[in-house]
Amino acid sequence: DDFHSAIDVIAFEVHGDRIVSAEQAAYVLGFPPGTPLSRDRVKIRFRRLSRIYHPDRPTGNATRMTMLIDAARYLEARLSRRVA
């Protein structure tokens, strides 16, 4: 249907099997390059995208959900270190 087609168009490409940089993590979460990030922004974006990609949803994708989780964890760890 049209909804699934739209999701496929805006979906990020999954490259590799793990997050290796903040830029890659931000890309997976859909942030444009150079976007200032905060733990709150990462959390909000993760929640929004997880509603789309969670495997239990009709639009779900386990691989993309795993990448979202890895990206959010990567950025939260980096942002936590910056604050501490």
Coordinates of C-alpha atoms in Angstrom, one line a residue:
D1 CA 0.0 0.0 0.0
D2 CA 1.0 3.7 -0.2
F3 CA 2.0 3.9 3.5
H4 CA 4.5 1.0 3.1
S5 CA 5.8 2.5 -0.1
A6 CA 6.4 5.9 1.7
I7 CA 8.2 4.2 4.5
D8 CA 10.5 2.4 2.0
V9 CA 11.4 5.7 0.4
I10 CA 12.3 7.5 3.6
A11 CA 13.9 4.5 5.3
F12 CA 17.7 4.7 5.9
E13 CA 20.0 2.3 4.2
V14 CA 21.6 -0.2 6.7
H15 CA 25.3 -0.3 6.2
G16 CA 27.5 -2.8 8.0
D17 CA 26.4 -4.5 11.2
R18 CA 27.3 -2.1 13.9
I19 CA 27.6 1.7 14.7
V20 CA 31.2 2.9 14.5
S21 CA 30.8 6.7 14.6
A22 CA 28.6 9.5 16.0
E23 CA 27.9 10.6 12.4
Q24 CA 26.7 7.1 11.5
A25 CA 24.5 6.9 14.6
A26 CA 23.0 10.3 13.8
Y27 CA 22.3 9.2 10.3
V28 CA 20.6 6.1 11.4
L29 CA 18.4 8.2 13.7
G30 CA 17.6 10.5 10.8
F31 CA 19.4 13.6 12.0
P32 CA 20.9 15.8 9.2
P33 CA 24.7 16.3 9.3
G34 CA 25.8 18.9 11.8
T35 CA 22.6 18.8 13.9
P36 CA 23.3 19.6 17.6
L37 CA 22.4 16.5 19.6
S38 CA 21.2 16.1 23.1
R39 CA 20.1 13.1 25.1
D40 CA 16.5 14.3 25.0
R41 CA 16.6 14.8 21.2
V42 CA 18.1 11.3 20.7
K43 CA 15.5 9.7 23.0
I44 CA 12.5 11.5 21.3
R45 CA 13.8 10.5 17.8
F46 CA 14.4 6.9 18.9
R47 CA 10.8 6.6 20.3
R48 CA 9.3 8.1 17.2
L49 CA 11.2 5.8 14.8
S50 CA 10.7 2.7 17.0
R51 CA 7.0 3.1 16.5
I52 CA 7.6 2.6 12.8
Y53 CA 10.4 -0.1 12.8
H54 CA 9.5 -2.3 15.8
P55 CA 9.2 -5.8 14.6
D56 CA 5.7 -6.2 16.1
R57 CA 4.4 -3.4 13.9
P58 CA 3.1 -3.8 10.3
T59 CA 5.9 -1.6 9.1
G60 CA 8.4 -3.3 11.4
N61 CA 11.9 -4.4 10.4
A62 CA 14.1 -6.2 13.0
T63 CA 17.4 -5.2 11.3
R64 CA 16.5 -1.5 11.3
M65 CA 15.2 -1.7 14.9
T66 CA 18.5 -3.2 16.0
M67 CA 20.4 -0.4 14.2
L68 CA 18.2 2.2 15.9
I69 CA 18.9 0.7 19.3
D70 CA 22.6 0.6 18.6
A71 CA 22.6 4.1 17.4
A72 CA 20.7 5.5 20.4
R73 CA 23.0 3.6 22.8
Y74 CA 26.1 4.9 21.0
L75 CA 25.0 8.5 21.1
E76 CA 23.7 8.4 24.7
A77 CA 27.0 7.0 25.9
R78 CA 28.9 9.7 24.1
L79 CA 26.6 12.4 25.3
S80 CA 26.8 11.1 28.9
R81 CA 30.5 11.2 28.8
R82 CA 30.5 14.8 27.5
V83 CA 28.3 15.9 30.4
A84 CA 30.1 14.0 33.1

